[in-house]
Amino acid sequence: MNQLETLSKRIFSVESPELDRLLAFWRFKGYRIVFTNGCFDILHLGHVDYLLRASKLGDVLLVGLNTDASVSRIKGAHRPLTDEHSRSMVMASLRFVSAVALFDEDTPYELIKKVQPDVLVKGADYKPEHIVGYDIVKAKGGKISNIQLVEGYSTTAIEHKIRQASSHKP
């Protein structure tokens, strides 16, 4: 098995029995499961910092990743800039990301229900009670954690900068 095949083994769909087995294994081992989600369209320093800090809140980090269809519904027809296969492979290549689960809904609510994470993480720009899945994690005695984002980094800002640069070509 080559390295890309190995990485792809860390990527799951919500309904995959392999994800069920992985979650059962983590629970059996008593691992503290951290969950976060996003589109992660163009991975940048802000994402890396956020995910690294999220991973330190538990034993394993599961990243819920919006599918292409989900990203388009949320961000508009011009997104995603990078397809879900590429985004999930890049995400799975990060050593501090334990697994990636693709979800097609606009929110990861059903995925969070399935995962039952011990820690639910979002950026500090979210009020804890407004985070999707807050009710699920709180009901099981879990923790909601907000991580301060690195200022000046966003996919939207990068996209805007690229579009501006390409429109000014001679």
Backbone as a printed PyTorch tensor [residue, N CA C, xyz], in Angstrom:
tensor([[[  0.8500,  -1.1830,   0.0000],
         [  0.0000,   0.0000,   0.0000],
         [  0.8950,   1.2460,   0.0000]],

        [[  0.6290,   2.1770,  -0.9300],
         [  1.4390,   3.3880,  -0.9730],
         [  0.9280,   4.4060,   0.0530]],

        [[  1.6660,   5.4980,   0.2070],
         [  1.3450,   6.4800,   1.2560],
         [ -0.0030,   7.1640,   1.0320]],

        [[ -0.3690,   7.4180,  -0.2280],
         [ -1.6710,   8.0440,  -0.4860],
         [ -2.8080,   7.0930,  -0.1270]],

        [[ -2.6270,   5.8160,  -0.3820],
         [ -3.6420,   4.8380,   0.0170],
         [ -3.7590,   4.7780,   1.5360]],

        [[ -2.6370,   4.8720,   2.2160],
         [ -2.6370,   4.8810,   3.6790],
         [ -3.4120,   6.0860,   4.2000]],

        [[ -3.1670,   7.2540,   3.6150],
         [ -3.9060,   8.4570,   4.0110],
         [ -5.4000,   8.2860,   3.7760]],

        [[ -5.7680,   7.7170,   2.6520],
         [ -7.1900,   7.5850,   2.3200],
         [ -7.9250,   6.6890,   3.3180]],

        [[ -7.2070,   5.8500,   4.0410],
         [ -7.8160,   4.9850,   5.0650],
         [ -8.2540,   5.7880,   6.2890]],

        [[ -7.8430,   7.0480,   6.3690],
         [ -8.2190,   7.9270,   7.4830],
         [ -9.3990,   8.8270,   7.1200]],

        [[ -9.9930,   8.5900,   5.9470],
         [-11.1070,   9.4080,   5.4560],
         [-12.3500,   8.5240,   5.3690]],

        [[-13.4510,   9.0210,   5.9220],
         [-14.6770,   8.2320,   6.0160],
         [-15.8820,   9.0470,   5.5770]],

        [[-16.9300,   8.3450,   5.1700],
         [-18.2310,   8.9980,   4.9930],
         [-18.9960,   8.7820,   6.2920]],

        [[-20.0010,   9.5900,   6.5190],
         [-20.7810,   9.5150,   7.7580],
         [-21.3640,   8.1230,   7.9500]],

        [[-21.8520,   7.5280,   6.8690],
         [-22.5390,   6.2400,   6.9830],
         [-21.6150,   5.0320,   6.8820]],

        [[-20.3190,   5.2450,   6.8050],
         [-19.3970,   4.1310,   6.6120],
         [-19.2660,   3.2660,   7.8710]],

        [[-19.3330,   1.9460,   7.6960],
         [-19.1350,   1.0430,   8.8370],
         [-17.7130,   1.1470,   9.4090]],

        [[-16.7650,   1.5600,   8.5750],
         [-15.3940,   1.7400,   9.0570],
         [-15.3240,   2.8720,  10.0850]],

        [[-16.1120,   3.9310,   9.8810],
         [-16.1650,   5.0120,  10.8620],
         [-16.7660,   4.4920,  12.1580]],

        [[-17.8200,   3.7000,  12.0640],
         [-18.4260,   3.1040,  13.2580],
         [-17.3930,   2.2800,  14.0300]],

        [[-16.6120,   1.4750,  13.3110],
         [-15.5940,   0.6380,  13.9560],
         [-14.5130,   1.4930,  14.6220]],

        [[-14.0930,   2.5570,  13.9310],
         [-13.0720,   3.4400,  14.4940],
         [-13.5790,   4.1010,  15.7700]],

        [[-14.8010,   4.6180,  15.7380],
         [-15.3820,   5.2580,  16.9240],
         [-15.5010,   4.2580,  18.0750]],

        [[-15.9200,   3.0390,  17.7740],
         [-16.0380,   1.9950,  18.8090],
         [-14.6630,   1.6890,  19.4100]],

        [[-13.6360,   1.6280,  18.5650],
         [-12.2780,   1.3780,  19.0530],
         [-11.8220,   2.5070,  19.9720]],

        [[-12.0180,   3.7480,  19.5300],
         [-11.6190,   4.8890,  20.3530],
         [-12.3350,   4.8750,  21.6950]],

        [[-13.6260,   4.5790,  21.6770],
         [-14.3870,   4.5350,  22.9390],
         [-13.8930,   3.3970,  23.8290]],

        [[-13.6390,   2.2380,  23.2370],
         [-13.1310,   1.0940,  23.9760],
         [-11.8120,   1.4490,  24.6680]],

        [[-10.9560,   2.1670,  23.9690],
         [ -9.6530,   2.5640,  24.5160],
         [ -9.7760,   3.7070,  25.5360]],

        [[-10.9610,   4.3040,  25.6190],
         [-11.1530,   5.4140,  26.5570],
         [-10.5760,   6.7270,  26.0780]],

        [[-10.3860,   6.8430,  24.7800],
         [ -9.8290,   8.0740,  24.2270],
         [-10.8150,   9.2340,  24.3700]],

        [[-10.2700,  10.3960,  24.6530],
         [-11.0490,  11.6350,  24.6760],
         [-11.1410,  12.1130,  23.2260]],

        [[-12.3580,  12.1020,  22.6730],
         [-12.5730,  12.4240,  21.2590],
         [-12.8780,  13.9130,  21.1010]],

        [[-12.0740,  14.5680,  20.2870],
         [-12.2700,  15.9830,  19.9610],
         [-12.8480,  16.0410,  18.5510]],

        [[-13.8390,  16.8950,  18.3670],
         [-14.4750,  17.0550,  17.0520],
         [-14.5000,  18.5240,  16.6760]],

        [[-14.1660,  18.7920,  15.4360],
         [-14.3910,  20.1020,  14.8480],
         [-14.7830,  19.8820,  13.3950]],

        [[-15.2160,  20.9340,  12.7520],
         [-15.6450,  20.7900,  11.3560],
         [-15.4160,  22.0710,  10.5780]],

        [[-15.5040,  21.9360,   9.2620],
         [-15.3900,  23.0940,   8.4010],
         [-15.2500,  22.6810,   6.9520]],

        [[-15.1310,  23.7000,   6.1060],
         [-14.9400,  23.4630,   4.6740],
         [-13.4660,  23.2400,   4.3580]],

        [[-12.5960,  23.9850,   5.0230],
         [-11.1470,  23.8950,   4.8400],
         [-10.7950,  23.8690,   3.3570]],

        [[-11.3150,  24.8600,   2.6480],
         [-11.1970,  24.9220,   1.1890],
         [ -9.7540,  25.0790,   0.7270]],

        [[ -9.0500,  26.0210,   1.2910],
         [ -7.6210,  26.1790,   1.0220],
         [ -6.9490,  26.1700,   2.3880]],

        [[ -6.2050,  25.1290,   2.6780],
         [ -5.5700,  25.0140,   3.9830],
         [ -4.5270,  26.1120,   4.1310]],

        [[ -4.6070,  26.8600,   5.2300],
         [ -3.6690,  27.9480,   5.4850],
         [ -3.2220,  27.9210,   6.9440]],

        [[ -2.3200,  28.8190,   7.2970],
         [ -1.7540,  28.8660,   8.6390],
         [ -2.8310,  28.9620,   9.7180]],

        [[ -3.8690,  29.7220,   9.4710],
         [ -4.9510,  29.8330,  10.4500],
         [ -5.5840,  28.4800,  10.7300]],

        [[ -5.8160,  27.6910,   9.6820],
         [ -6.3760,  26.3470,   9.8610],
         [ -5.4240,  25.4540,  10.6470]],

        [[ -4.1580,  25.4590,  10.2500],
         [ -3.1770,  24.5930,  10.8940],
         [ -3.0760,  24.9170,  12.3820]],

        [[ -2.9930,  26.1810,  12.7240],
         [ -2.9180,  26.6020,  14.1250],
         [ -4.1640,  26.1360,  14.8850]],

        [[ -5.3290,  26.3690,  14.3050],
         [ -6.6030,  25.9960,  14.9210],
         [ -6.6830,  24.4840,  15.1490]],

        [[ -6.3630,  23.7060,  14.1270],
         [ -6.4630,  22.2470,  14.2320],
         [ -5.4370,  21.6780,  15.2080]],

        [[ -4.2440,  22.2280,  15.2090],
         [ -3.2160,  21.7730,  16.1460],
         [ -3.6690,  22.0180,  17.5860]],

        [[ -4.1890,  23.2140,  17.8460],
         [ -4.6510,  23.5200,  19.2010],
         [ -5.8620,  22.6660,  19.5840]],

        [[ -6.7460,  22.4000,  18.6160],
         [ -7.9020,  21.5380,  18.8890],
         [ -7.4240,  20.1310,  19.2550]],

        [[ -6.4400,  19.6330,  18.5450],
         [ -5.9510,  18.2640,  18.7810],
         [ -5.3980,  18.0900,  20.1930]],

        [[ -4.9160,  19.1540,  20.7760],
         [ -4.3220,  19.0830,  22.1190],
         [ -5.3750,  19.0060,  23.2280]],

        [[ -6.6550,  19.1180,  22.8600],
         [ -7.7310,  19.0740,  23.8510],
         [ -8.2050,  17.6540,  24.1490]],

        [[ -7.6000,  16.6710,  23.4880],
         [ -7.9920,  15.2840,  23.7090],
         [ -6.9660,  14.3280,  23.1560]],

        [[ -7.3920,  13.0820,  22.9990],
         [ -6.4880,  12.0380,  22.5140],
         [ -6.5350,  11.8720,  21.0040]],

        [[ -7.7080,  12.0970,  20.4150],
         [ -7.8810,  11.9620,  18.9660],
         [ -8.7090,  13.1400,  18.4510]],

        [[ -8.4130,  13.5570,  17.2340],
         [ -9.1430,  14.6550,  16.6000],
         [ -9.8200,  14.1470,  15.3440]],

        [[-11.1420,  14.2410,  15.3270],
         [-11.9370,  13.9060,  14.1480],
         [-12.4030,  15.2140,  13.5230]],

        [[-12.0830,  15.4040,  12.2560],
         [-12.4830,  16.6100,  11.5380],
         [-13.6380,  16.2740,  10.6090]],

        [[-14.7800,  16.9290,  10.8240],
         [-15.9050,  16.8240,   9.9090],
         [-15.6580,  17.7820,   8.7500]],

        [[-15.6930,  17.2630,   7.5420],
         [-15.3840,  18.0660,   6.3590],
         [-16.5940,  18.1130,   5.4420]],

        [[-17.0450,  19.3310,   5.1270],
         [-18.1740,  19.5010,   4.2120],
         [-17.8310,  18.9400,   2.8380]],

        [[-18.7850,  18.2180,   2.2320],
         [-18.6050,  17.7490,   0.8590],
         [-18.6600,  18.9500,  -0.0800]],

        [[-18.3200,  18.7240,  -1.3330],
         [-18.3820,  19.7970,  -2.3330],
         [-19.7860,  20.3900,  -2.4210]],

        [[-20.8100,  19.5270,  -2.4520],
         [-22.1910,  20.0120,  -2.5600],
         [-22.5580,  20.8740,  -1.3590]],

        [[-22.1350,  20.4480,  -0.1860],
         [-22.4110,  21.2030,   1.0310],
         [-21.7140,  22.5660,   1.0100]],

        [[-20.4500,  22.5810,   0.6030],
         [-19.7040,  23.8450,   0.5200],
         [-20.3900,  24.7980,  -0.4540]],

        [[-20.8120,  24.3100,  -1.6060],
         [-21.4820,  25.1500,  -2.6050],
         [-22.7670,  25.7620,  -2.0580]],

        [[-23.5280,  24.9680,  -1.3190],
         [-24.7700,  25.5020,  -0.7390],
         [-24.4890,  26.5900,   0.2900]],

        [[-23.4310,  26.4130,   1.0530],
         [-23.1070,  27.3570,   2.1290],
         [-22.3740,  28.5980,   1.6120]],

        [[-21.3780,  28.3850,   0.7520],
         [-20.4720,  29.4660,   0.3260],
         [-20.8090,  30.0570,  -1.0320]],

        [[-21.6430,  29.3700,  -1.8170],
         [-21.9900,  29.8590,  -3.1460],
         [-21.4470,  28.9580,  -4.2340]],

        [[-21.9680,  29.1360,  -5.4350],
         [-21.6440,  28.2590,  -6.5690],
         [-20.1620,  28.2940,  -6.9550]],

        [[-19.4520,  29.3750,  -6.6170],
         [-18.0350,  29.4860,  -6.9680],
         [-17.1260,  28.6840,  -6.0380]],

        [[-17.6890,  28.0810,  -5.0100],
         [-16.9100,  27.3000,  -4.0560],
         [-17.4160,  25.8660,  -4.0460]],

        [[-16.6280,  24.9110,  -3.7020],
         [-15.2710,  25.0510,  -3.1940],
         [-14.2600,  25.2980,  -4.3160]],

        [[-13.1400,  25.8340,  -3.9370],
         [-12.0570,  26.0380,  -4.8870],
         [-11.2760,  24.7380,  -5.0740]],

        [[-11.2830,  23.9040,  -4.0590],
         [-10.5750,  22.6360,  -4.0700],
         [-11.5830,  21.5210,  -3.8070]],

        [[-11.5520,  20.4620,  -4.5980],
         [-12.5510,  19.3980,  -4.4710],
         [-12.3900,  18.6150,  -3.1590]],

        [[-13.4580,  17.9210,  -2.7750],
         [-13.4870,  17.2320,  -1.4820],
         [-12.4140,  16.1460,  -1.3600]],

        [[-12.0970,  15.4740,  -2.4470],
         [-11.0340,  14.4620,  -2.3760],
         [ -9.7120,  15.1250,  -1.9950]],

        [[ -9.3810,  16.2070,  -2.6740],
         [ -8.1300,  16.9260,  -2.3750],
         [ -8.1380,  17.4810,  -0.9600]],

        [[ -9.2490,  18.1240,  -0.5770],
         [ -9.3350,  18.7020,   0.7700],
         [ -9.2040,  17.6350,   1.8460]],

        [[ -9.8600,  16.5020,   1.6350],
         [ -9.8090,  15.4450,   2.6580],
         [ -8.4230,  14.8000,   2.7270]],

        [[ -7.7510,  14.6410,   1.5970],
         [ -6.3990,  14.0710,   1.6050],
         [ -5.4110,  15.0140,   2.2990]],

        [[ -5.5200,  16.3080,   2.0260],
         [ -4.6520,  17.2800,   2.6940],
         [ -4.9170,  17.2540,   4.1980]],

        [[ -6.1930,  17.2360,   4.5820],
         [ -6.5540,  17.2150,   6.0010],
         [ -6.0110,  15.9430,   6.6610]],

        [[ -6.1790,  14.7920,   6.0090],
         [ -5.7210,  13.5160,   6.5680],
         [ -4.1970,  13.4470,   6.6710]],

        [[ -3.5010,  14.2650,   5.8930],
         [ -2.0350,  14.2380,   5.9250],
         [ -1.4610,  14.9460,   7.1490]],

        [[ -2.2710,  15.7100,   7.8430],
         [ -1.7930,  16.4010,   9.0360],
         [ -1.6490,  15.3950,  10.1750]],

        [[ -0.4790,  15.3150,  10.7620],
         [ -0.2130,  14.2820,  11.7660],
         [ -1.1000,  14.4050,  12.9910]],

        [[ -1.6060,  15.5840,  13.2820],
         [ -2.4380,  15.7670,  14.4700],
         [ -3.9260,  15.5760,  14.1850]],

        [[ -4.2880,  15.2590,  12.9560],
         [ -5.6670,  14.9090,  12.6060],
         [ -5.7480,  13.3860,  12.5680]],

        [[ -6.5870,  12.8160,  13.4260],
         [ -6.6920,  11.3550,  13.5180],
         [ -7.5360,  10.7740,  12.4030]],

        [[ -8.6040,  11.4790,  12.0320],
         [ -9.4960,  10.9960,  10.9820],
         [-10.3090,  12.1630,  10.4360]],

        [[-10.8460,  11.9510,   9.2230],
         [-11.6750,  12.9410,   8.5400],
         [-12.9840,  12.2570,   8.1590]],

        [[-14.1010,  12.9220,   8.4380],
         [-15.4110,  12.3770,   8.0560],
         [-16.1160,  13.3970,   7.1730]],

        [[-16.4400,  12.9960,   5.9610],
         [-17.1540,  13.8650,   5.0160],
         [-18.6470,  13.8350,   5.3180]],

        [[-19.2560,  15.0190,   5.3790],
         [-20.7040,  15.0820,   5.5760],
         [-21.3140,  15.9920,   4.5240]],

        [[-22.5150,  15.6270,   4.0710],
         [-23.1500,  16.3040,   2.9470],
         [-24.1910,  17.3370,   3.3700]],

        [[-24.5710,  17.3270,   4.6350],
         [-25.5630,  18.2850,   5.1170],
         [-24.9260,  19.6710,   5.2640]],

        [[-25.7570,  20.6630,   5.4960],
         [-25.2340,  22.0140,   5.6920],
         [-24.5480,  22.1590,   7.0510]],

        [[-24.9590,  21.3360,   8.0140],
         [-24.3240,  21.3410,   9.3350],
         [-23.9080,  19.9080,   9.6810]],

        [[-22.9780,  19.7690,  10.6260],
         [-22.5280,  18.4300,  11.0010],
         [-23.3570,  17.8080,  12.1330]],

        [[-24.5840,  18.2630,  12.3160],
         [-25.3770,  17.8310,  13.4640],
         [-25.5000,  16.3050,  13.5510]],

        [[-25.8630,  15.6660,  12.4450],
         [-26.0320,  14.2080,  12.4570],
         [-24.6990,  13.5010,  12.7130]],

        [[-23.6240,  14.0350,  12.1770],
         [-22.3030,  13.4680,  12.4110],
         [-21.9210,  13.6000,  13.8900]],

        [[-22.1810,  14.7440,  14.4700],
         [-21.8870,  14.9520,  15.8940],
         [-22.7170,  13.9890,  16.7430]],

        [[-23.9790,  13.7820,  16.3570],
         [-24.8330,  12.8290,  17.0620],
         [-24.2070,  11.4310,  17.0400]],

        [[-23.6490,  11.0740,  15.9040],
         [-23.0230,   9.7610,  15.7450],
         [-21.7130,   9.6700,  16.5400]],

        [[-20.8990,  10.7010,  16.4470],
         [-19.5740,  10.6930,  17.0700],
         [-19.6630,  10.7890,  18.5920]],

        [[-20.5930,  11.6050,  19.0930],
         [-20.7030,  11.8440,  20.5290],
         [-19.3510,  12.2780,  21.1120]],

        [[-18.7960,  13.3750,  20.5800],
         [-17.4610,  13.7780,  21.0310],
         [-17.4500,  14.2280,  22.4920]],

        [[-16.2700,  14.1130,  23.0850],
         [-16.0720,  14.6010,  24.4480],
         [-15.8220,  16.1020,  24.4460]],

        [[-15.2270,  16.5820,  23.3540],
         [-14.9240,  18.0070,  23.2010],
         [-15.3680,  18.4430,  21.8070]],

        [[-16.1400,  19.5090,  21.7540],
         [-16.5920,  20.1060,  20.4980],
         [-15.8940,  21.4490,  20.3640]],

        [[-15.2120,  21.6520,  19.2450],
         [-14.3810,  22.8440,  19.0630],
         [-14.8430,  23.6620,  17.8670]],

        [[-14.9010,  24.9720,  18.0730],
         [-15.1150,  25.9280,  16.9840],
         [-14.2730,  27.1590,  17.2950]],

        [[-14.2250,  28.0580,  16.3320],
         [-13.4690,  29.2880,  16.5170],
         [-14.1220,  30.1970,  17.5450]],

        [[-13.3240,  31.1140,  18.0810],
         [-13.8020,  32.0400,  19.1010],
         [-14.8430,  33.0090,  18.5620]],

        [[-15.0590,  33.0060,  17.2460],
         [-16.0770,  33.8760,  16.6630],
         [-17.4840,  33.2790,  16.8500]],

        [[-17.5870,  32.0820,  17.4310],
         [-18.8790,  31.4510,  17.7240],
         [-19.1670,  31.5280,  19.2110]],

        [[-20.4000,  31.8490,  19.5630],
         [-20.8240,  31.7300,  20.9560],
         [-21.0750,  30.2420,  21.1960]],

        [[-20.6020,  29.7180,  22.3200],
         [-20.7460,  28.2740,  22.5590],
         [-22.1660,  27.7430,  22.3370]],

        [[-23.1510,  28.4460,  22.8260],
         [-24.5360,  27.9600,  22.7100],
         [-25.0710,  28.0170,  21.2740]],

        [[-24.3570,  28.6780,  20.3730],
         [-24.7540,  28.7370,  18.9620],
         [-24.0050,  27.7170,  18.0960]],

        [[-23.1070,  26.9680,  18.7000],
         [-22.3370,  25.9660,  17.9500],
         [-23.2330,  24.7550,  17.6960]],

        [[-23.2850,  24.3420,  16.4460],
         [-24.0620,  23.1560,  16.0810],
         [-23.5270,  21.9590,  16.8640]],

        [[-24.4120,  21.2660,  17.5560],
         [-24.0310,  20.1100,  18.3490],
         [-23.8210,  20.4170,  19.8200]],

        [[-23.9190,  21.6910,  20.1820],
         [-23.7640,  22.1100,  21.5790],
         [-24.6480,  21.2750,  22.4920]],

        [[-25.9130,  21.1110,  22.0970],
         [-26.8720,  20.3760,  22.9340],
         [-26.4550,  18.9150,  23.1150]],

        [[-25.9270,  18.3030,  22.0810],
         [-25.5160,  16.8940,  22.1340],
         [-24.3520,  16.7170,  23.1050]],

        [[-23.3440,  17.5590,  22.9490],
         [-22.1320,  17.4380,  23.7640],
         [-22.4160,  17.8050,  25.2200]],

        [[-23.1900,  18.8500,  25.4440],
         [-23.5320,  19.2450,  26.8110],
         [-24.3460,  18.1620,  27.5120]],

        [[-25.2900,  17.5310,  26.7820],
         [-26.1470,  16.4940,  27.3690],
         [-25.3320,  15.2980,  27.8600]],

        [[-24.2070,  15.0320,  27.2280],
         [-23.3790,  13.8890,  27.6500],
         [-22.2720,  14.3060,  28.6140]],

        [[-22.2900,  15.5720,  29.0270],
         [-21.2870,  16.0470,  29.9790],
         [-19.9730,  16.4410,  29.3320]],

        [[-19.9960,  16.6530,  28.0130],
         [-18.7880,  17.0370,  27.2960],
         [-18.4880,  18.5160,  27.4080]],

        [[-17.4330,  18.9150,  26.7600],
         [-16.9340,  20.2940,  26.8490],
         [-17.0150,  20.9760,  25.4820]],

        [[-17.3770,  22.2430,  25.5050],
         [-17.3500,  23.0780,  24.3020],
         [-16.1220,  23.9770,  24.4380]],

        [[-15.3120,  24.0370,  23.4090],
         [-14.1060,  24.8500,  23.4650],
         [-14.0450,  25.7820,  22.2600]],

        [[-13.7840,  27.0430,  22.5550],
         [-13.6030,  28.0270,  21.4960],
         [-12.1230,  28.3620,  21.3950]],

        [[-11.6110,  28.3140,  20.1740],
         [-10.1980,  28.5940,  19.9480],
         [-10.0680,  29.9180,  19.2030]],

        [[ -9.2140,  30.7690,  19.7370],
         [ -8.9440,  32.0550,  19.0960],
         [ -8.3170,  31.8120,  17.7280]],

        [[ -8.8370,  32.4880,  16.7220],
         [ -8.3310,  32.3210,  15.3580],
         [ -7.1420,  33.2410,  15.1150]],

        [[ -6.2360,  32.8100,  14.2450],
         [ -5.0930,  33.6350,  13.8690],
         [ -5.6230,  34.7340,  12.9590]],

        [[ -5.3940,  35.9640,  13.3470],
         [ -5.8980,  37.0880,  12.5730],
         [ -5.2290,  37.1950,  11.2090]],

        [[ -6.0170,  37.5850,  10.2150],
         [ -5.4830,  37.8330,   8.8900],
         [ -5.4810,  36.6260,   7.9670]],

        [[ -6.0040,  35.4980,   8.4530],
         [ -6.0340,  34.2930,   7.6220],
         [ -7.4630,  33.8070,   7.4500]],

        [[ -7.8960,  33.7490,   6.2170],
         [ -9.1920,  33.1560,   5.8890],
         [ -9.1680,  32.7620,   4.4150]],

        [[ -9.9030,  31.7110,   4.1110],
         [ -9.9700,  31.2660,   2.7210],
         [-10.6120,  32.3410,   1.8570]],

        [[-11.6260,  33.0060,   2.3900],
         [-12.3030,  34.0600,   1.6370],
         [-11.3290,  35.1820,   1.2820]],

        [[-10.4740,  35.5740,   2.2380],
         [ -9.4880,  36.6300,   1.9730],
         [ -8.4680,  36.1720,   0.9220]],

        [[ -8.0380,  34.9180,   1.0050],
         [ -7.0890,  34.3860,   0.0230],
         [ -7.7320,  34.3440,  -1.3570]],

        [[ -8.9840,  33.8740,  -1.4130],
         [ -9.7110,  33.8230,  -2.6850],
         [ -9.8230,  35.2270,  -3.2860]],

        [[-10.1530,  36.2030,  -2.4620],
         [-10.2960,  37.5890,  -2.9260],
         [ -8.9630,  38.1060,  -3.4840]],

        [[ -7.8930,  37.8160,  -2.7730],
         [ -6.5630,  38.2620,  -3.2020],
         [ -6.1920,  37.6320,  -4.5550]],

        [[ -6.4910,  36.3490,  -4.7250],
         [ -6.1940,  35.6620,  -5.9920],
         [ -7.0170,  36.2600,  -7.1250]],

        [[ -8.3000,  36.4940,  -6.8760],
         [ -9.1750,  37.0590,  -7.9120],
         [ -8.7140,  38.4670,  -8.2980]],

        [[ -8.3000,  39.2560,  -7.3020],
         [ -7.8020,  40.6010,  -7.5970],
         [ -6.5240,  40.5450,  -8.4300]],

        [[ -5.6200,  39.6560,  -8.0520],
         [ -4.3560,  39.5390,  -8.7810],
         [ -4.5910,  39.0880, -10.2170]],

        [[ -5.5380,  38.1590, -10.4120],
         [ -5.7820,  37.6740, -11.7760],
         [ -6.5230,  38.6940, -12.6150]],

        [[ -7.2690,  39.5900, -11.9970],
         [ -7.9860,  40.6120, -12.7650],
         [ -7.0750,  41.7700, -13.1700]],

        [[ -5.9030,  41.8510, -12.5460],
         [ -4.9420,  42.9140, -12.8680],
         [ -3.8190,  42.4500, -13.7750]],

        [[ -3.9980,  41.3040, -14.4060],
         [ -2.9650,  40.8050, -15.3260],
         [ -2.8650,  41.7270, -16.5420]],

        [[ -1.6310,  41.9560, -17.0110],
         [ -1.4800,  42.8170, -18.2030],
         [ -1.9800,  42.1310, -19.4600]]])
